[in-house]
Amino acid sequence: MTSSHRLALAVAVPAVCVLTAGCGQNPPKAEPPAATAAPAAPPPPVPAVRIFVTNETSGDLTVIDAATQAVVATAPLGKRPRGIQVAPGGKSLYVALSGSPPAPPGTDESKLPPPDRSADGIGEVDADTYKVKRVIHAGADPEQLAISADGTRLYVANEDTAQVSVVDAASGNIVTTVKIGEEPEGVTIRPDGKVVYVTSEGDGAVFAIDTQTNKVVGRVPVGPRPRSVGFLPNGSRAYVSLENDGAIAVIDAQRHKFLRRIQLEGKGNTPKPRPMGIAVHPDGSTVYVTAGSFGHLFLVDPAKNTPIGSFEVGQRPWGIALSRDGKTAYTANGPSNDVSVIDLATRTVVKKIAAGQRPWGVAVLAR
């Protein structure tokens, strides 16, 4: 072997040792493959029809699957959530939040704690995640609200300041305020979108506001403590619940004129009806009225403007909403902290679903 061959071999052997991870040493053990995380479970599908319930005392939202009649979520909202509306398109909910302490009729308000004005506002809530996206500061002590059909305007009743705030929904800015009677509560837009009706508990009247000019175009005296308003689908008449009188006021909704009163009668020694919430069947055939501490749901025939019956639905039903097909009603029953599911064809409560503390408002979203 030549010297040049011996030199080449001496260089090659160490190189082989390097390539085989060292001569005379055990090769390193192979690392086991890294464990892969299991894919996250997809979120449950959003129910096709959901019932949203505001709970005034617990400050949260109860979400109910209409098909299974079960609660699918509970989400925080803020202080005293009451009025609730579904935005056009169904992507958002708008909820009236208030920092004013509860003050039932007869309360000495001088003995109440001061209101927390930082809590006042309209909460915009994502209809699928149930998270509050923003709070629109739309005047003091908002109680109820209405949304224009195109979703651009909110009309908010400011109970403590006797006014309605007109809000640009996109920016959250107040466009203007409209002075009306004391303690405004119910807010409902006529089906043609041209007029919004607002009840004034303190004045015993309904105020009609032109949605183009934001001016009051009518003041209709109706009786003590009007609460809610429901329009017939053709916008010809409005029905207003009168809590203290146990009656319904009927208004010509085109001329803004009082037409007549419909008395709701109780039976036996039960408390008298205290009409609260109003909902109108989609075909205009029936007006449904919750009766507060009387515990019943009343049915009114708008063709004859007469009551056509009532039946018990729960403890102090207040807020009410109907399914899109008009076959089912849902009422918020404050003292018992539940929601009644009502079959309107048989006039029976098919189920009561536990909600939060003091359920107040109800809204239905169908997709």
Short mmCIF file of C-alpha atoms in Angstrom, two decimals:
data_model
loop_
_atom_site.label_atom_id
_atom_site.label_comp_id
_atom_site.label_asym_id
_atom_site.label_seq_id
_atom_site.Cartn_x
_atom_site.Cartn_y
_atom_site.Cartn_z
CA MET A 1 0.00 0.00 0.00
CA THR A 2 1.39 3.31 -1.00
CA SER A 3 1.70 6.20 1.35
CA SER A 4 -0.94 8.05 -0.58
CA HIS A 5 -3.39 5.14 -0.10
CA ARG A 6 -2.65 5.01 3.65
CA LEU A 7 -3.38 8.77 3.95
CA ALA A 8 -6.68 8.45 2.09
CA LEU A 9 -7.79 5.61 4.37
CA ALA A 10 -6.88 7.54 7.50
CA VAL A 11 -9.04 10.45 6.35
CA ALA A 12 -11.97 8.24 5.28
CA VAL A 13 -12.35 6.26 8.52
CA PRO A 14 -13.03 9.26 10.78
CA ALA A 15 -15.49 10.55 8.20
CA VAL A 16 -17.42 7.27 8.35
CA CYS A 17 -17.41 7.49 12.14
CA VAL A 18 -18.92 10.95 11.95
CA LEU A 19 -21.62 9.87 9.51
CA THR A 20 -22.59 6.94 11.73
CA ALA A 21 -22.88 9.19 14.81
CA GLY A 22 -19.55 8.11 16.30
CA CYS A 23 -17.50 4.93 16.20
CA GLY A 24 -17.95 2.46 19.02
CA GLN A 25 -21.00 4.30 20.43
CA ASN A 26 -24.64 3.24 20.47
CA PRO A 27 -26.73 5.26 18.01
CA PRO A 28 -29.23 7.65 19.68
CA LYS A 29 -32.76 6.41 20.16
CA ALA A 30 -35.29 7.76 17.74
CA GLU A 31 -37.70 10.29 19.28
CA PRO A 32 -41.35 9.19 19.24
CA PRO A 33 -43.52 11.28 16.96
CA ALA A 34 -45.06 14.29 18.69
CA ALA A 35 -48.62 13.73 19.79
CA THR A 36 -51.09 15.72 17.74
CA ALA A 37 -53.86 17.56 19.55
CA ALA A 38 -57.35 16.30 18.91
CA PRO A 39 -59.29 18.67 16.69
CA ALA A 40 -61.56 21.02 18.62
CA ALA A 41 -65.17 19.98 18.65
CA PRO A 42 -67.25 22.18 16.39
CA PRO A 43 -69.66 24.49 18.18
CA PRO A 44 -73.21 23.18 18.38
CA PRO A 45 -75.43 24.33 15.54
CA VAL A 46 -77.45 27.47 16.16
CA PRO A 47 -81.11 26.55 16.65
CA ALA A 48 -83.38 27.55 13.77
CA VAL A 49 -85.76 29.36 16.13
CA ARG A 50 -84.64 30.90 19.40
CA ILE A 51 -86.47 32.70 22.17
CA PHE A 52 -84.57 35.50 23.91
CA VAL A 53 -85.63 36.55 27.41
CA THR A 54 -84.28 39.51 29.39
CA ASN A 55 -84.02 39.00 33.14
CA GLU A 56 -84.35 42.32 34.95
CA THR A 57 -82.97 41.36 38.37
CA SER A 58 -80.20 38.93 37.40
CA GLY A 59 -79.07 41.19 34.55
CA ASP A 60 -78.74 38.48 31.95
CA LEU A 61 -80.22 36.89 28.85
CA THR A 62 -81.85 33.46 28.69
CA VAL A 63 -81.71 31.77 25.27
CA ILE A 64 -84.21 29.00 24.53
CA ASP A 65 -84.26 26.57 21.61
CA ALA A 66 -87.86 26.67 20.41
CA ALA A 67 -87.71 23.14 18.99
CA THR A 68 -86.44 21.40 22.13
CA GLN A 69 -87.95 23.95 24.55
CA ALA A 70 -84.68 23.91 26.49
CA VAL A 71 -82.32 26.65 27.62
CA VAL A 72 -79.19 26.63 25.45
CA ALA A 73 -77.36 29.64 26.93
CA THR A 74 -77.35 32.28 29.62
CA ALA A 75 -75.34 35.44 28.98
CA PRO A 76 -74.61 38.59 31.03
CA LEU A 77 -76.07 41.85 29.73
CA GLY A 78 -75.85 44.63 32.31
CA LYS A 79 -78.11 46.33 34.81
CA ARG A 80 -81.88 45.92 34.55
CA PRO A 81 -82.30 44.60 31.01
CA ARG A 82 -85.93 45.06 29.98
CA GLY A 83 -87.07 45.89 26.44
CA ILE A 84 -85.57 43.67 23.73
CA GLN A 85 -85.80 43.72 19.93
CA VAL A 86 -84.25 41.65 17.14
CA ALA A 87 -82.49 43.76 14.52
CA PRO A 88 -83.51 43.34 10.87
CA GLY A 89 -81.42 40.55 9.40
CA GLY A 90 -81.24 38.74 12.74
CA LYS A 91 -77.53 39.32 13.40
CA SER A 92 -77.98 41.48 16.51
CA LEU A 93 -80.29 42.05 19.44
CA TYR A 94 -80.89 45.43 21.04
CA VAL A 95 -81.59 45.47 24.78
CA ALA A 96 -82.57 48.42 26.99
CA LEU A 97 -80.32 48.62 30.08
CA SER A 98 -80.93 50.91 33.03
CA GLY A 99 -79.03 52.05 36.11
CA SER A 100 -82.17 53.45 37.73
CA PRO A 101 -83.40 51.45 40.74
CA PRO A 102 -86.78 49.73 40.37
CA ALA A 103 -89.64 51.97 41.47
CA PRO A 104 -93.05 50.25 41.40
CA PRO A 105 -96.16 52.45 41.59
CA GLY A 106 -96.43 54.14 44.98
CA THR A 107 -92.68 54.05 45.68
CA ASP A 108 -91.24 57.02 47.56
CA GLU A 109 -88.46 57.76 45.11
CA SER A 110 -86.73 60.11 47.58
CA LYS A 111 -85.73 57.02 49.54
CA LEU A 112 -84.23 55.19 46.60
CA PRO A 113 -80.47 55.07 45.95
CA PRO A 114 -79.25 57.43 43.22
CA PRO A 115 -79.31 56.05 39.67
CA ASP A 116 -76.15 54.73 38.09
CA ARG A 117 -76.20 56.64 34.83
CA SER A 118 -73.08 54.85 33.59
CA ALA A 119 -75.20 51.71 33.32
CA ASP A 120 -77.86 53.34 31.10
CA GLY A 121 -77.78 52.37 27.44
CA ILE A 122 -78.87 50.11 24.63
CA GLY A 123 -76.78 46.97 24.51
CA GLU A 124 -76.13 45.60 21.04
CA VAL A 125 -75.76 41.84 21.45
CA ASP A 126 -74.42 39.36 18.90
CA ALA A 127 -77.37 37.07 18.20
CA ASP A 128 -75.14 33.98 17.84
CA THR A 129 -72.42 34.42 20.47
CA TYR A 130 -74.67 36.35 22.93
CA LYS A 131 -71.84 38.75 23.72
CA VAL A 132 -72.46 42.47 24.16
CA LYS A 133 -70.70 44.13 21.21
CA ARG A 134 -71.22 47.69 22.40
CA VAL A 135 -73.45 49.83 24.59
CA ILE A 136 -75.11 52.79 22.90
CA HIS A 137 -75.71 55.65 25.30
CA ALA A 138 -79.19 56.68 24.26
CA GLY A 139 -80.49 58.86 27.08
CA ALA A 140 -81.37 58.22 30.70
CA ASP A 141 -83.18 55.14 31.96
CA PRO A 142 -84.16 53.46 28.67
CA GLU A 143 -87.04 51.03 29.15
CA GLN A 144 -88.26 49.95 25.73
CA LEU A 145 -87.25 50.58 22.14
CA ALA A 146 -88.22 50.02 18.53
CA ILE A 147 -86.08 49.58 15.41
CA SER A 148 -86.88 50.88 11.95
CA ALA A 149 -87.47 48.25 9.26
CA ASP A 150 -84.18 49.11 7.55
CA GLY A 151 -82.28 48.91 10.84
CA THR A 152 -80.89 52.44 10.65
CA ARG A 153 -82.83 54.08 13.50
CA LEU A 154 -83.57 53.21 17.10
CA TYR A 155 -86.40 54.87 19.02
CA VAL A 156 -85.74 54.70 22.75
CA ALA A 157 -88.11 55.60 25.59
CA ASN A 158 -86.24 57.47 28.33
CA GLU A 159 -88.46 56.98 31.35
CA ASP A 160 -86.77 59.36 33.78
CA THR A 161 -86.54 62.32 31.38
CA ALA A 162 -89.93 62.16 29.60
CA GLN A 163 -88.48 61.95 26.12
CA VAL A 164 -87.71 59.67 23.20
CA SER A 165 -84.16 59.46 21.86
CA VAL A 166 -83.80 58.90 18.12
CA VAL A 167 -80.51 57.10 17.54
CA ASP A 168 -78.46 56.43 14.42
CA ALA A 169 -77.84 52.69 14.78
CA ALA A 170 -74.56 52.63 12.83
CA SER A 171 -72.75 55.35 14.77
CA GLY A 172 -74.67 55.06 18.04
CA ASN A 173 -75.16 58.82 18.06
CA ILE A 174 -78.38 60.48 19.19
CA VAL A 175 -79.87 62.22 16.16
CA THR A 176 -82.43 64.13 18.21
CA THR A 177 -84.66 63.86 21.27
CA VAL A 178 -88.43 64.30 21.26
CA LYS A 179 -90.13 65.63 24.37
CA ILE A 180 -93.31 63.76 25.29
CA GLY A 181 -95.33 62.97 28.43
CA GLU A 182 -94.05 61.69 31.76
CA GLU A 183 -92.75 58.13 32.15
CA PRO A 184 -92.67 56.95 28.54
CA GLU A 185 -92.58 53.20 28.23
CA GLY A 186 -93.97 51.29 25.25
CA VAL A 187 -92.47 52.05 21.82
CA THR A 188 -93.89 50.53 18.62
CA ILE A 189 -93.53 51.51 14.96
CA ARG A 190 -96.60 51.39 12.72
CA PRO A 191 -96.18 48.67 10.06
CA ASP A 192 -95.65 51.21 7.27
CA GLY A 193 -92.73 52.72 9.22
CA LYS A 194 -94.04 56.28 9.01
CA VAL A 195 -95.06 56.77 12.63
CA VAL A 196 -93.86 55.52 16.01
CA TYR A 197 -96.28 55.32 18.95
CA VAL A 198 -94.98 55.89 22.49
CA THR A 199 -97.04 55.38 25.65
CA SER A 200 -96.80 57.89 28.50
CA GLU A 201 -97.73 56.35 31.85
CA GLY A 202 -97.72 59.69 33.65
CA ASP A 203 -99.88 61.51 31.10
CA GLY A 204 -102.24 58.64 30.33
CA ALA A 205 -101.69 59.22 26.63
CA VAL A 206 -100.08 57.87 23.50
CA PHE A 207 -97.80 60.15 21.46
CA ALA A 208 -97.43 59.72 17.70
CA ILE A 209 -94.06 60.77 16.27
CA ASP A 210 -93.45 61.22 12.54
CA THR A 211 -90.34 59.20 11.68
CA GLN A 212 -89.31 61.57 8.88
CA THR A 213 -89.52 64.83 10.80
CA ASN A 214 -89.16 63.44 14.35
CA LYS A 215 -92.02 65.71 15.38
CA VAL A 216 -95.04 64.84 17.51
CA VAL A 217 -98.04 64.65 15.15
CA GLY A 218 -100.61 63.39 17.61
CA ARG A 219 -101.40 63.04 21.29
CA VAL A 220 -104.14 60.53 22.10
CA PRO A 221 -105.56 60.43 25.67
CA VAL A 222 -106.31 56.78 26.47
CA GLY A 223 -106.54 56.35 30.25
CA PRO A 224 -104.33 55.72 33.28
CA ARG A 225 -100.96 54.02 32.91
CA PRO A 226 -100.79 52.87 29.29
CA ARG A 227 -98.12 50.24 28.83
CA SER A 228 -97.70 48.61 25.43
CA VAL A 229 -98.90 49.11 21.85
CA GLY A 230 -99.77 46.60 19.15
CA PHE A 231 -100.76 47.47 15.57
CA LEU A 232 -102.92 45.49 13.19
CA PRO A 233 -100.79 44.36 10.22
CA ASN A 234 -102.48 46.88 7.90
CA GLY A 235 -101.72 49.74 10.32
CA SER A 236 -105.35 50.80 10.58
CA ARG A 237 -105.67 50.46 14.34
CA ALA A 238 -103.51 50.35 17.44
CA TYR A 239 -104.31 48.53 20.68
CA VAL A 240 -102.93 49.92 23.94
CA SER A 241 -102.87 48.13 27.31
CA LEU A 242 -104.16 50.22 30.24
CA GLU A 243 -102.74 48.69 33.40
CA ASN A 244 -104.71 50.64 36.01
CA ASP A 245 -108.06 50.40 34.22
CA GLY A 246 -107.95 46.72 33.32
CA ALA A 247 -108.78 47.70 29.76
CA ILE A 248 -107.54 48.06 26.19
CA ALA A 249 -107.73 51.34 24.28
CA VAL A 250 -108.43 51.18 20.55
CA ILE A 251 -106.92 53.97 18.41
CA ASP A 252 -107.46 54.94 14.79
CA ALA A 253 -103.78 54.69 13.88
CA GLN A 254 -104.10 56.74 10.71
CA ARG A 255 -105.83 59.76 12.26
CA HIS A 256 -104.41 59.24 15.78
CA LYS A 257 -107.88 59.31 17.34
CA PHE A 258 -109.24 57.39 20.31
CA LEU A 259 -112.02 55.01 19.20
CA ARG A 260 -113.17 52.99 22.18
CA ARG A 261 -112.22 51.04 25.26
CA ILE A 262 -112.38 47.27 25.69
CA GLN A 263 -112.86 46.17 29.30
CA LEU A 264 -111.18 42.97 30.46
CA GLU A 265 -113.10 41.21 33.20
CA GLY A 266 -111.83 38.89 35.91
CA LYS A 267 -113.82 36.24 37.73
CA GLY A 268 -114.58 35.65 41.39
CA ASN A 269 -112.29 37.16 44.00
CA THR A 270 -109.20 37.17 41.83
CA PRO A 271 -107.23 40.40 41.34
CA LYS A 272 -108.49 42.50 38.47
CA PRO A 273 -106.66 42.19 35.16
CA ARG A 274 -103.67 44.49 34.80
CA PRO A 275 -102.94 44.56 31.05
CA MET A 276 -99.23 44.72 30.25
CA GLY A 277 -97.79 43.24 27.08
CA ILE A 278 -99.54 43.12 23.69
CA ALA A 279 -98.92 40.97 20.64
CA VAL A 280 -100.98 40.79 17.44
CA HIS A 281 -101.40 37.60 15.43
CA PRO A 282 -99.55 37.83 12.08
CA ASP A 283 -102.84 37.63 10.18
CA GLY A 284 -104.46 40.28 12.39
CA SER A 285 -107.17 37.90 13.62
CA THR A 286 -106.43 38.17 17.35
CA VAL A 287 -104.84 40.58 19.82
CA TYR A 288 -103.13 38.88 22.77
CA VAL A 289 -102.77 40.73 26.07
CA THR A 290 -100.88 39.64 29.19
CA ALA A 291 -102.69 40.55 32.41
CA GLY A 292 -99.96 40.94 35.02
CA SER A 293 -100.90 39.83 38.52
CA PHE A 294 -104.18 38.42 37.20
CA GLY A 295 -102.04 35.67 35.65
CA HIS A 296 -104.02 35.28 32.43
CA LEU A 297 -103.56 35.80 28.72
CA PHE A 298 -106.55 37.57 27.18
CA LEU A 299 -107.68 37.23 23.58
CA VAL A 300 -109.40 40.13 21.81
CA ASP A 301 -111.24 39.91 18.49
CA PRO A 302 -110.28 43.07 16.55
CA ALA A 303 -113.15 42.58 14.09
CA LYS A 304 -115.68 43.09 16.88
CA ASN A 305 -113.36 44.76 19.43
CA THR A 306 -114.50 42.40 22.15
CA PRO A 307 -112.71 39.92 24.42
CA ILE A 308 -113.15 36.32 23.27
CA GLY A 309 -111.65 34.54 26.26
CA SER A 310 -108.74 34.24 28.65
CA PHE A 311 -106.80 31.46 30.33
CA GLU A 312 -104.16 31.17 33.01
CA VAL A 313 -100.56 31.18 31.81
CA GLY A 314 -98.33 31.96 34.82
CA GLN A 315 -97.44 34.33 37.62
CA ARG A 316 -97.64 37.98 36.57
CA PRO A 317 -97.03 37.50 32.83
CA TRP A 318 -95.61 40.64 31.28
CA GLY A 319 -93.53 40.42 28.10
CA ILE A 320 -95.03 38.40 25.26
CA ALA A 321 -93.91 37.33 21.80
CA LEU A 322 -95.42 35.09 19.13
CA SER A 323 -93.81 32.58 16.81
CA ARG A 324 -93.63 33.61 13.16
CA ASP A 325 -96.49 31.27 12.23
CA GLY A 326 -98.66 32.58 15.06
CA LYS A 327 -99.18 29.15 16.58
CA THR A 328 -97.17 29.64 19.78
CA ALA A 329 -96.90 32.42 22.36
CA TYR A 330 -94.18 32.94 24.95
CA THR A 331 -94.74 34.97 28.13
CA ALA A 332 -92.19 36.17 30.70
CA ASN A 333 -93.47 35.43 34.21
CA GLY A 334 -91.57 37.63 36.66
CA PRO A 335 -92.27 36.28 40.17
CA SER A 336 -91.86 32.62 39.19
CA ASN A 337 -88.71 33.20 37.10
CA ASP A 338 -89.95 31.24 34.13
CA VAL A 339 -91.31 31.44 30.60
CA SER A 340 -94.59 29.88 29.52
CA VAL A 341 -94.82 28.14 26.15
CA ILE A 342 -98.42 28.43 25.00
CA ASP A 343 -100.24 26.50 22.28
CA LEU A 344 -102.64 29.13 20.97
CA ALA A 345 -104.88 26.65 19.14
CA THR A 346 -105.70 24.73 22.31
CA ARG A 347 -105.13 27.69 24.65
CA THR A 348 -102.93 25.63 26.94
CA VAL A 349 -99.50 26.04 28.51
CA VAL A 350 -97.47 23.14 27.18
CA LYS A 351 -94.35 23.89 29.22
CA LYS A 352 -92.77 26.34 31.64
CA ILE A 353 -89.05 26.92 31.20
CA ALA A 354 -86.85 28.25 34.00
CA ALA A 355 -85.23 31.60 33.18
CA GLY A 356 -83.21 34.10 35.22
CA GLN A 357 -84.46 36.35 37.98
CA ARG A 358 -87.52 38.43 37.07
CA PRO A 359 -87.84 37.73 33.35
CA TRP A 360 -89.23 40.84 31.66
CA GLY A 361 -88.98 40.99 27.84
CA VAL A 362 -89.32 38.32 25.15
CA ALA A 363 -88.23 38.26 21.50
CA VAL A 364 -88.27 35.51 18.86
CA LEU A 365 -85.64 35.02 16.15
CA ALA A 366 -86.31 32.58 13.30
CA ARG A 367 -83.86 31.92 10.49
#
